[in-house]
Amino acid sequence: MRHSKVTSLGALVIMALSACQRDEGSSTQATQSPPPDAEPVTEVTPPASPAEPAETPLPRTAWFGDTHVHTGWSADAGMDGAITGPVDAYRYALGQEVKSNTGLPAKLSRPYDWFMVTDHSDGMGTINEIIAGNPEMLADPMLKGWYDALNSGDEAQAAKAKSELIVAQSTGKLPSQLMDPKWMVSAWEKTVKAAEDFYEPGTFTTFIAYEWTVNANGGDNLHRNVIFKGTGDQALQILPLTTFETEDPEKLWEWMANYEAKTGDRVHAIPHNGNMSNGRMFEESRFDGSPMTSEWAEQRQKYERLYEVTQIKGQSEQHPALAPNDEFASWDLWDRGNLILAPKPDGSFKYEYWRESLKSGMRLEAQLGTNPFKYGANAGTDTHTGLSSTEEDSFFGKFKTLEPSNLERWNFPLLSGPTDEYMGWEMAASGVMGVWATENTREAIWDAMYRRETFATTGPRMSVRLFGGFDLDESDLQGDVVANAYAGGVPMGGDLAGTGGDQAPVFLVQAMKDPQGANLDRVQMIKTWVDADGGQHEQVYELAWSGDRQPGADGKLPPVGSTVNLDTAEYTNSIGSASFTTAWTDPDFDPAQKAAYYVRVLEIPTPRWTLYDKVNLGAEPGPDVPLTHQERAFSSPIWYTP
């Protein structure tokens, strides 16, 4: 999203940021852009009359972090050649300079506020044994082959071994040595210790976490990141659950309940984006194919509060085939199969994408008594380098073999299966979550995640607020907006109950650009609802936009334009707006229909990491490789129930 300078150190490396964007003008909706700084983003408060401050603490700050980070301790990352560990990942998240897996200096332009390492529980602690040539490991021919590949120095062989590992795990053909839990003990202790050592309440919050890695039916991605609220003393009373024990999410929720009962701690799990689940993430049955039950729905809603909308392996917000009238639905698509590229069965898309799940969840609530798909917005990188990089000009890629030292990474196979493969250019430098919390502590941020007061971004630290209520109106945008909004409504992630009348709720929306990033194009409200016959619907409404554009006869705005220079990878903020603040009432509100509302914010077009590779590193991406894009953010929904 910003520009960088390139340093030649034998291999080229992306390093320092150079802020090339300029605020040269603004539109009718624009406000003055704040100066860049490294502080967390706080809410936009428009000029207004003084108001009494709230007496009780309210979440007034958006804290940014990543919920999905793998280091070289994850078996697939280590197999690909990654050597970073949790300590490296935390140091990088704090803005300290570390060495990447290929020896490049790596440094974030600004630190995260909170962070976690989510290495895979499957095979935890085994990769180092393979690399070291443990005789017990090398007794198996498959592991001996991977050992040879890792020590060959040939990146293509390492990448091939990594894909073989994923296929073997997905098809239940892993050697028994990798499934022995004895290797996990030491690795889990060190993972917990790293999280505890780097936790600085009020300054930098860390969470103990891991990823449960279900590749059902040979590669259907049903992964979950399990996040602990409590301390290392509690987390060390157990070992992480593996898919060698069970692949059934219902058993994971049972494991979580048992852990809470044993330790008094709390945990919640975030499902991986479902675009590679081949229609299983939001399937309308239990894992074994039996009918859904009320208890199943209750447990899913209790232990799964957020859903990963975007990450390096694309987006799961909505597929264009399901929303043909949404011109912004076609972005970062990974829709050609599951993790081992097995083709998708017909009709899969509607069981993989967040927007569809919001509709089906409301429909299923009538049957089950609980909405099983009541998910707020989450984003995480899913990096396997230990380097959580979403800045387009300093993107370190998904795997070690896709770091910028590989000048042809845009054309390097990222995942290979029997019938197809995903290439490097398809990576998205994406996945950051903002959390509205009262303070930067483990307790406050975990609680905010649990109540879904979160928003997902593709990387920029823009901020988004959404409130809804029957006691709100436009005058609440004056004075202490946050206090007014909490007093008269509910925040994102909350529920509105019908009043019995025809009154429509009022939504207050605020969006502010990343202080170091691009201006905003527009802010939209996306409404999903279920009619009396169980029919599912959606509508996109334009709430506010930059410039003097006017919607056409079809209700759509003209494009905002582009300032991106394809020869220099520069852009300017001469178009777009710094922020939007507005009140909105649904013109089509039907008090008898269940509905869910969430906000989408779009930046003006900016250079994609592929353009920076072309300009700064001399890469030559093919003509079909996108070089620009529009970064975006999504709020958690507010649900209305008659």
XYZ file of C-alpha atoms in Angstrom:
642
model
C 0.000 0.000 0.000
C 3.034 2.252 0.257
C 6.268 2.613 -1.576
C 9.645 1.222 -0.702
C 13.241 1.628 -1.608
C 15.217 -1.362 -2.744
C 18.639 -2.284 -1.460
C 21.017 -4.575 -3.325
C 22.782 -6.972 -0.962
C 23.655 -9.712 -3.379
C 19.965 -10.478 -3.465
C 17.509 -7.650 -3.776
C 15.504 -6.869 -0.685
C 12.558 -4.670 -0.002
C 13.307 -2.548 3.022
C 12.433 0.943 4.059
C 9.163 2.598 3.322
C 9.036 5.850 1.480
C 5.791 7.684 1.827
C 5.127 8.910 -1.676
C 1.441 9.644 -1.325
C 0.332 13.227 -0.880
C -2.894 14.781 0.233
C -3.418 17.276 -2.520
C -7.103 17.765 -2.384
C -10.317 16.505 -0.969
C -13.887 16.026 -1.916
C -17.103 17.222 -0.408
C -17.023 14.353 2.077
C -13.327 14.623 2.827
C -11.839 15.692 6.132
C -8.244 16.734 6.683
C -5.956 13.744 6.659
C -4.128 13.313 10.000
C -0.351 13.214 9.989
C 1.268 9.788 9.896
C 2.215 8.359 13.272
C 2.718 4.962 14.814
C -0.075 5.254 17.344
C -3.217 3.123 17.197
C -6.066 4.640 15.253
C -8.811 6.218 17.295
C -12.323 6.942 16.196
C -13.267 9.885 14.036
C -15.095 12.599 15.945
C -16.454 15.348 13.743
C -16.278 18.940 14.934
C -19.205 19.548 17.238
C -20.385 21.066 20.452
C -18.740 19.874 23.674
C -20.311 16.941 25.428
C -19.914 15.386 28.826
C -17.401 12.514 28.742
C -18.747 9.065 29.412
C -18.351 7.907 33.001
C -17.845 4.270 32.157
C -14.959 3.030 29.981
C -15.954 2.618 26.371
C -13.923 1.033 23.554
C -12.480 4.111 21.905
C -9.373 2.702 20.275
C -8.902 0.267 17.425
C -6.025 -2.091 18.202
C -4.503 -3.909 15.229
C -3.005 -7.382 15.029
C -2.784 -10.731 13.249
C -4.579 -13.912 14.367
C -2.926 -16.304 11.909
C 0.865 -16.644 11.854
C 2.998 -19.717 11.217
C 6.724 -19.944 11.779
C 9.275 -22.502 10.701
C 7.997 -24.640 13.569
C 4.923 -25.515 11.487
C 5.706 -28.685 9.569
C 4.753 -27.369 6.129
C 6.598 -24.077 6.680
C 9.714 -25.859 7.906
C 9.484 -28.309 5.019
C 9.539 -25.328 2.662
C 12.723 -24.128 4.320
C 11.492 -21.595 6.897
C 13.792 -21.291 9.907
C 12.124 -18.479 11.858
C 10.592 -19.332 15.225
C 8.037 -17.658 17.502
C 10.640 -15.295 18.981
C 11.470 -13.996 15.495
C 7.760 -13.571 14.743
C 7.154 -11.527 17.899
C 10.231 -9.373 17.347
C 9.077 -8.636 13.796
C 5.569 -7.799 15.058
C 7.114 -5.328 17.499
C 8.787 -3.504 14.632
C 12.258 -4.844 15.308
C 14.510 -5.838 12.434
C 14.940 -9.575 11.951
C 16.414 -11.761 9.241
C 13.980 -13.406 6.903
C 14.223 -17.081 6.048
C 16.344 -16.211 3.018
C 18.609 -13.868 4.974
C 16.994 -10.583 4.006
C 16.589 -7.835 6.597
C 12.906 -7.562 7.462
C 11.215 -4.806 9.453
C 7.644 -3.537 9.772
C 7.115 0.173 9.251
C 5.110 0.236 12.513
C 4.474 -2.396 15.167
C 1.298 -4.308 15.780
C -0.640 -3.696 18.994
C -1.323 -7.373 19.649
C -0.178 -10.615 18.069
C -0.162 -14.394 18.252
C 1.665 -17.360 16.744
C -0.610 -20.141 15.481
C 1.658 -22.969 14.434
C -0.045 -26.204 13.377
C -0.694 -28.699 16.157
C -0.336 -31.569 13.662
C 3.323 -32.484 13.513
C 4.285 -29.797 16.041
C 7.927 -30.322 17.001
C 8.732 -32.813 14.240
C 10.220 -30.686 11.485
C 13.400 -29.948 13.418
C 13.866 -33.677 13.989
C 13.631 -34.310 10.235
C 16.053 -31.516 9.393
C 18.492 -32.783 12.034
C 18.349 -36.276 10.561
C 16.899 -38.036 13.604
C 17.367 -41.774 12.769
C 13.841 -42.514 13.955
C 12.537 -40.120 11.322
C 14.841 -41.246 8.541
C 13.764 -44.861 8.985
C 10.682 -43.958 6.949
C 11.357 -43.629 3.189
C 8.999 -40.658 2.777
C 10.659 -38.730 5.599
C 14.100 -39.677 4.269
C 13.075 -38.192 0.912
C 11.959 -34.962 2.558
C 15.210 -34.846 4.557
C 17.169 -35.130 1.336
C 15.066 -32.412 -0.302
C 15.504 -30.039 2.632
C 19.244 -30.515 2.676
C 19.689 -30.315 -1.085
C 19.674 -26.526 -1.186
C 17.239 -26.713 -4.119
C 14.191 -24.536 -3.393
C 12.104 -26.320 -5.997
C 12.708 -29.632 -4.213
C 11.828 -28.043 -0.850
C 8.600 -26.583 -2.259
C 7.724 -29.974 -3.788
C 8.323 -31.682 -0.436
C 6.037 -29.135 1.246
C 3.224 -29.868 -1.196
C 3.768 -33.627 -0.692
C 3.424 -33.104 3.057
C 0.119 -31.254 2.626
C -1.215 -33.978 0.336
C -0.082 -36.735 2.724
C -1.700 -34.992 5.700
C -4.882 -34.412 3.721
C -5.127 -38.020 2.551
C -4.231 -39.700 5.843
C -0.881 -40.999 4.570
C 1.493 -39.341 7.016
C 4.192 -41.584 8.464
C 3.456 -42.631 12.050
C 6.566 -40.845 13.301
C 4.977 -37.457 12.533
C 1.863 -38.280 14.546
C 3.640 -39.242 17.768
C 2.637 -36.617 20.401
C 5.960 -36.965 22.216
C 7.523 -34.436 19.839
C 4.884 -31.840 20.699
C 5.634 -31.389 24.402
C 8.780 -29.333 24.155
C 7.552 -27.312 21.177
C 4.295 -26.387 22.964
C 6.191 -25.351 26.104
C 8.443 -23.088 24.054
C 5.469 -21.667 22.123
C 3.692 -20.774 25.361
C 6.851 -19.329 26.882
C 7.421 -17.049 23.902
C 3.872 -15.679 24.164
C 4.307 -15.060 27.881
C 7.761 -13.484 27.520
C 6.613 -10.927 24.936
C 3.371 -9.923 26.690
C 3.556 -6.319 27.908
C 0.069 -5.325 29.153
C -0.876 -1.877 27.916
C 1.824 -1.894 25.244
C 1.934 -5.164 23.327
C -0.513 -8.006 23.883
C 0.266 -11.573 22.936
C -1.995 -14.604 22.971
C -1.248 -18.277 23.387
C -2.700 -19.990 20.317
C -2.376 -22.798 17.793
C -4.039 -23.983 14.580
C -6.094 -27.198 14.428
C -5.598 -28.271 10.819
C -8.429 -30.339 9.402
C -8.029 -31.217 5.712
C -11.144 -33.358 5.457
C -11.828 -35.700 2.558
C -8.389 -35.108 1.152
C -7.814 -31.365 1.398
C -11.123 -29.700 2.328
C -9.867 -26.834 4.493
C -11.706 -26.710 7.816
C -8.852 -25.291 9.886
C -9.507 -23.410 13.127
C -7.195 -21.099 15.086
C -7.710 -21.678 18.827
C -7.037 -18.593 20.974
C -6.524 -18.725 24.739
C -7.513 -15.853 27.012
C -5.506 -16.917 30.034
C -1.962 -17.590 31.129
C 0.761 -20.050 30.339
C 0.167 -21.899 33.604
C -3.314 -22.731 32.363
C -2.363 -23.519 28.769
C 0.428 -25.870 29.828
C -2.076 -28.130 31.566
C -2.957 -29.573 28.146
C -1.459 -30.357 24.747
C -3.127 -28.909 21.643
C -5.713 -31.054 19.914
C -4.564 -32.632 16.643
C -6.459 -34.013 13.690
C -4.743 -37.326 14.398
C -7.234 -37.516 17.294
C -10.295 -36.133 15.497
C -11.256 -34.111 12.415
C -14.743 -33.302 13.702
C -15.214 -29.622 14.714
C -17.828 -30.725 17.224
C -15.064 -32.668 19.014
C -12.919 -29.528 19.004
C -15.710 -27.616 20.786
C -15.936 -30.502 23.277
C -12.161 -30.292 23.803
C -12.495 -26.526 24.370
C -15.283 -27.013 26.904
C -13.238 -29.605 28.790
C -10.221 -27.298 28.819
C -12.309 -24.428 30.232
C -13.773 -26.691 32.903
C -10.332 -27.975 33.875
C -8.470 -24.671 34.007
C -11.056 -21.907 34.397
C -9.602 -20.283 31.269
C -11.589 -19.240 28.180
C -10.932 -20.128 24.521
C -12.532 -19.354 21.200
C -11.759 -20.631 17.694
C -11.663 -18.727 14.391
C -12.433 -20.779 11.261
C -9.933 -20.415 8.404
C -11.337 -18.718 5.297
C -13.491 -21.355 3.632
C -12.700 -20.719 -0.027
C -10.749 -23.994 -0.193
C -13.175 -26.131 1.786
C -14.948 -27.422 -1.331
C -18.310 -26.493 0.113
C -17.829 -27.807 3.640
C -17.187 -24.735 5.822
C -20.881 -23.832 6.061
C -22.400 -27.160 5.100
C -25.858 -27.660 6.584
C -25.142 -30.891 8.389
C -22.836 -32.163 11.087
C -19.332 -33.292 10.125
C -20.412 -36.937 9.787
C -23.345 -35.986 7.548
C -26.026 -36.431 10.201
C -28.694 -33.729 10.686
C -27.854 -30.549 12.583
C -29.128 -30.277 16.157
C -29.888 -27.397 18.484
C -26.936 -28.355 20.676
C -24.620 -28.400 17.627
C -25.762 -24.866 16.713
C -25.372 -23.611 20.292
C -21.829 -24.978 20.594
C -20.786 -23.542 17.239
C -22.028 -20.079 18.151
C -20.505 -20.296 21.635
C -17.007 -21.289 20.537
C -16.762 -19.683 17.082
C -17.426 -15.941 17.142
C -15.358 -14.659 14.213
C -14.691 -15.795 10.649
C -11.564 -15.183 8.566
C -12.799 -13.070 5.662
C -9.444 -12.428 3.984
C -5.841 -13.668 4.113
C -2.927 -14.490 1.788
C -4.864 -17.335 0.156
C -7.606 -15.000 -1.005
C -10.974 -13.917 0.252
C -14.095 -15.616 1.528
C -16.349 -12.591 1.796
C -18.464 -13.242 -1.309
C -18.001 -14.903 -4.677
C -19.050 -12.969 -7.811
C -21.047 -15.956 -9.046
C -23.290 -15.551 -5.991
C -23.521 -11.763 -6.223
C -23.536 -10.861 -9.924
C -24.767 -7.312 -9.188
C -21.925 -6.532 -6.795
C -19.122 -5.051 -8.908
C -16.690 -5.334 -5.971
C -17.181 -9.047 -5.301
C -14.507 -10.179 -7.759
C -11.245 -9.781 -5.856
C -8.511 -12.133 -4.594
C -10.351 -15.260 -5.763
C -8.929 -18.702 -4.929
C -11.768 -20.793 -6.262
C -10.275 -23.658 -8.288
C -10.316 -26.406 -5.686
C -9.314 -27.359 -2.167
C -5.862 -27.442 -0.575
C -4.655 -30.228 -2.826
C -6.463 -28.722 -5.823
C -9.225 -31.335 -5.926
C -11.914 -29.686 -8.095
C -14.946 -28.200 -6.380
C -18.237 -30.096 -6.494
C -21.035 -28.175 -8.194
C -22.777 -25.757 -5.850
C -19.840 -25.424 -3.436
C -19.554 -21.644 -3.384
C -22.682 -20.967 -1.353
C -21.240 -23.026 1.511
C -17.868 -21.255 1.552
C -18.493 -17.504 1.728
C -19.252 -15.301 4.737
C -22.076 -13.273 3.170
C -23.932 -16.450 2.235
C -23.448 -17.851 5.733
C -25.006 -14.738 7.248
C -28.144 -15.454 5.220
C -28.297 -19.189 5.834
C -27.555 -18.745 9.531
C -30.638 -16.557 9.973
C -32.711 -19.098 8.054
C -31.411 -22.004 10.119
C -32.124 -20.156 13.362
C -35.838 -20.737 12.740
C -35.155 -24.477 12.595
C -32.507 -24.846 15.298
C -33.355 -22.071 17.740
C -29.774 -20.718 17.435
C -27.968 -19.095 14.526
C -24.962 -21.407 13.945
C -23.238 -18.995 11.546
C -23.306 -15.796 13.584
C -19.782 -14.735 12.677
C -18.088 -11.382 13.064
C -15.331 -10.148 10.736
C -11.764 -11.389 11.142
C -8.643 -11.247 8.969
C -5.213 -12.803 9.411
C -2.268 -13.340 7.107
C -1.709 -17.121 7.379
C 1.924 -16.394 6.605
C 4.261 -19.381 6.856
C 7.394 -17.246 7.074
C 6.944 -15.951 10.621
C 6.764 -12.483 9.046
C 3.290 -10.949 9.160
C 3.740 -8.603 6.212
C 0.716 -7.015 4.573
C 2.474 -3.921 3.289
C 2.493 -4.259 -0.477
C 5.977 -2.805 -0.882
C 7.533 -5.071 1.726
C 5.571 -8.296 1.317
C 7.478 -11.426 2.302
C 5.015 -13.906 0.819
C 3.339 -17.068 1.973
C 6.381 -19.378 2.181
C 10.147 -19.061 2.343
C 10.372 -19.989 -1.342
C 8.133 -16.997 -2.137
C 10.147 -14.342 -0.337
C 11.290 -11.379 -2.477
C 14.735 -12.885 -2.935
C 12.978 -15.089 -5.502
C 12.707 -12.561 -8.335
C 10.397 -14.888 -10.246
C 8.117 -15.572 -7.283
C 5.111 -14.313 -9.202
C 5.518 -17.390 -11.436
C 6.629 -19.857 -8.719
C 4.181 -22.644 -7.757
C 2.737 -21.958 -4.310
C 0.550 -25.047 -3.931
C 0.645 -28.015 -6.268
C -1.894 -30.810 -6.512
C -2.508 -33.712 -8.846
C -4.526 -31.640 -11.329
C -3.667 -27.963 -10.853
C -1.542 -25.473 -8.938
C -1.725 -21.984 -7.473
C 1.030 -19.622 -8.555
C 2.879 -17.017 -6.553
C 1.208 -13.989 -8.155
C -2.105 -15.170 -6.702
C -0.932 -14.401 -3.169
C -2.698 -11.466 -1.509
C -0.676 -9.331 0.909
C -3.700 -9.376 3.165
C -5.041 -9.975 6.622
C -5.175 -7.570 9.589
C -7.921 -7.286 12.188
C -8.914 -4.174 14.125
C -10.425 -4.641 17.575
C -12.381 -1.984 19.464
C -11.300 -2.562 23.062
C -11.051 -0.542 26.243
C -7.335 -1.222 26.647
C -4.473 -3.146 25.101
C -4.524 -6.166 27.383
C -5.104 -9.850 26.820
C -8.404 -9.727 28.691
C -9.819 -6.632 26.989
C -8.904 -7.666 23.437
C -10.040 -11.270 23.883
C -13.367 -10.012 25.267
C -13.783 -7.648 22.302
C -13.123 -10.515 19.888
C -15.697 -12.593 21.697
C -18.386 -9.906 21.455
C -17.438 -9.481 17.749
C -16.514 -5.800 18.047
C -14.004 -6.253 15.259
C -13.351 -5.371 11.640
C -11.238 -7.029 8.966
C -8.924 -5.252 6.558
C -6.811 -6.393 3.633
C -3.815 -4.809 5.327
C -4.213 -1.035 5.704
C -4.986 0.171 9.207
C -8.108 2.051 8.253
C -10.708 2.152 11.007
C -14.404 1.325 10.768
C -17.199 1.847 13.298
C -20.804 0.751 13.023
C -23.630 1.275 15.488
C -27.334 0.577 15.105
C -30.310 1.435 17.255
C -33.890 2.594 17.426
C -32.922 5.466 19.732
C -30.253 6.854 17.419
C -30.578 9.660 14.905
C -28.366 11.996 12.914
C -27.959 14.352 15.874
C -25.945 11.653 17.624
C -23.126 12.424 15.198
C -22.582 15.616 17.209
C -20.621 15.710 20.450
C -19.266 12.489 21.914
C -20.335 10.191 19.093
C -19.078 7.041 20.790
C -20.935 7.744 24.032
C -24.070 8.701 22.115
C -23.908 5.557 20.011
C -23.462 3.155 22.920
C -26.243 4.914 24.841
C -28.741 4.682 22.003
C -27.729 1.522 20.164
C -25.436 -1.451 19.827
C -21.993 -1.690 18.214
C -20.889 -4.023 15.427
C -21.325 -7.620 16.484
C -24.463 -6.777 18.428
C -28.175 -7.570 18.152
C -31.247 -5.435 17.621
C -34.662 -6.745 18.612
C -37.811 -5.525 16.895
C -39.925 -2.954 18.657
C -43.247 -4.321 17.467
C -43.828 -1.299 15.262
C -42.727 -0.205 11.831
C -39.831 1.966 12.961
C -36.542 1.286 11.188
C -33.275 1.383 13.120
C -30.715 4.099 12.412
C -27.113 3.126 11.692
C -24.176 5.404 12.492
C -21.118 4.726 10.365
C -17.595 6.087 10.604
C -14.646 5.184 8.419
C -11.180 6.728 8.491
C -8.238 6.108 6.210
C -5.026 4.523 7.380
C -2.958 7.508 8.604
C -0.072 6.219 6.482
C -2.197 4.961 3.615
C -4.470 5.836 0.766
C -7.636 7.885 0.768
C -11.042 6.229 0.758
C -13.218 5.750 -2.309
C -16.546 5.009 -0.619
C -18.355 3.324 2.237
C -21.210 0.881 1.603
C -23.805 -0.954 3.656
C -24.331 -4.598 2.770
C -27.669 -5.965 3.899
C -28.575 -9.637 3.941
C -32.030 -10.859 4.886
C -34.420 -13.782 4.929
C -38.029 -13.483 3.800
C -41.080 -15.228 5.194
C -40.568 -18.211 2.887
C -36.926 -18.671 3.872
C -35.702 -16.983 0.692
C -32.240 -15.411 1.040
C -31.433 -11.946 -0.316
C -28.761 -9.265 -0.326
C -28.460 -5.613 -1.318
C -25.520 -3.214 -1.463
C -26.238 0.443 -0.595
C -23.880 3.355 -1.252
C -23.669 5.396 1.980
C -20.997 8.013 1.274
C -18.367 8.600 -1.375
C -15.669 11.004 -2.412
C -15.955 13.651 -5.077
C -19.031 14.907 -6.874
C -19.958 11.596 -8.485
C -23.638 10.753 -8.719
C -25.202 7.289 -8.945
C -26.451 6.277 -12.365
C -29.861 4.903 -13.273
C -28.741 1.517 -11.977
C -27.867 3.063 -8.628
C -24.142 2.501 -9.091
C -21.460 5.138 -8.684
C -18.890 5.810 -11.376
C -15.380 4.549 -10.515
C -13.281 6.871 -8.366
C -10.438 6.834 -10.922
C -6.798 5.967 -10.380
C -3.588 7.870 -9.741
C -1.303 4.821 -9.855
C 1.773 5.297 -12.019
C 2.509 1.865 -13.481
C 6.078 2.883 -14.323
C 7.061 4.046 -10.835
C 4.597 2.249 -8.517
C 3.556 5.602 -7.037
C 0.138 7.053 -6.340
C -1.225 10.240 -4.820
C -4.126 11.059 -2.524
C -5.382 13.696 -4.967
C -8.632 11.711 -5.193
C -10.709 10.106 -2.487
C -11.499 11.226 1.042
C -9.744 10.904 4.365
C -12.881 9.867 6.251
C -16.622 9.441 6.140
C -19.196 9.884 8.877
C -22.857 9.339 8.213
C -26.212 8.205 9.578
C -28.286 5.804 7.488
C -31.760 4.290 7.601
C -32.650 1.255 5.528
C -35.156 2.475 2.898
C -36.385 -1.102 2.390
C -36.688 -2.063 6.052
C -39.320 -4.700 6.758
C -39.858 -5.153 10.513
C -41.017 -8.741 9.949
C -37.781 -9.924 8.286
C -34.552 -11.015 9.932
C -31.585 -9.065 8.585
C -27.854 -8.603 9.088
C -26.034 -5.383 8.159
C -22.291 -4.851 7.715
C -20.140 -2.069 6.287
C -17.618 -2.330 3.446
C -15.037 0.434 2.992
C -12.988 0.762 -0.193
C -9.721 2.610 -0.690
C -8.802 4.345 -3.921
C -6.716 2.142 -6.285
C -3.124 1.577 -5.138
C -0.158 -0.501 -6.343
C -0.293 -4.240 -5.646
C 2.835 -6.081 -4.457
C 3.273 -7.450 -7.984
C 3.777 -3.900 -9.306
C 6.378 -3.187 -6.614
C 8.184 -6.395 -7.616
C 8.105 -5.263 -11.229
C 9.365 -1.733 -10.564
C 11.712 -2.343 -7.633
C 13.014 -5.830 -8.328
C 12.828 -6.034 -12.099
C 10.298 -8.854 -12.151
C 8.342 -9.313 -15.372
C 4.837 -10.460 -14.439
C 2.717 -11.823 -17.243
C -0.054 -9.752 -18.837
C -2.778 -11.424 -16.763
C -1.182 -10.582 -13.412
C -3.032 -7.723 -11.633
C -0.778 -4.793 -10.749
C -3.237 -2.561 -8.872
C -6.171 -3.155 -6.555
C -8.531 -1.508 -4.089
C -7.784 -2.389 -0.471
C -10.856 -2.706 1.735
C -12.291 -3.281 5.181
C -15.384 -5.027 6.550
C -17.143 -4.447 9.845
C -18.732 -7.197 11.861
C -22.492 -7.250 11.263
C -25.357 -6.053 13.396
C -28.211 -8.563 13.410
C -31.863 -7.502 13.480
C -34.468 -9.992 14.720
C -38.213 -9.149 14.657
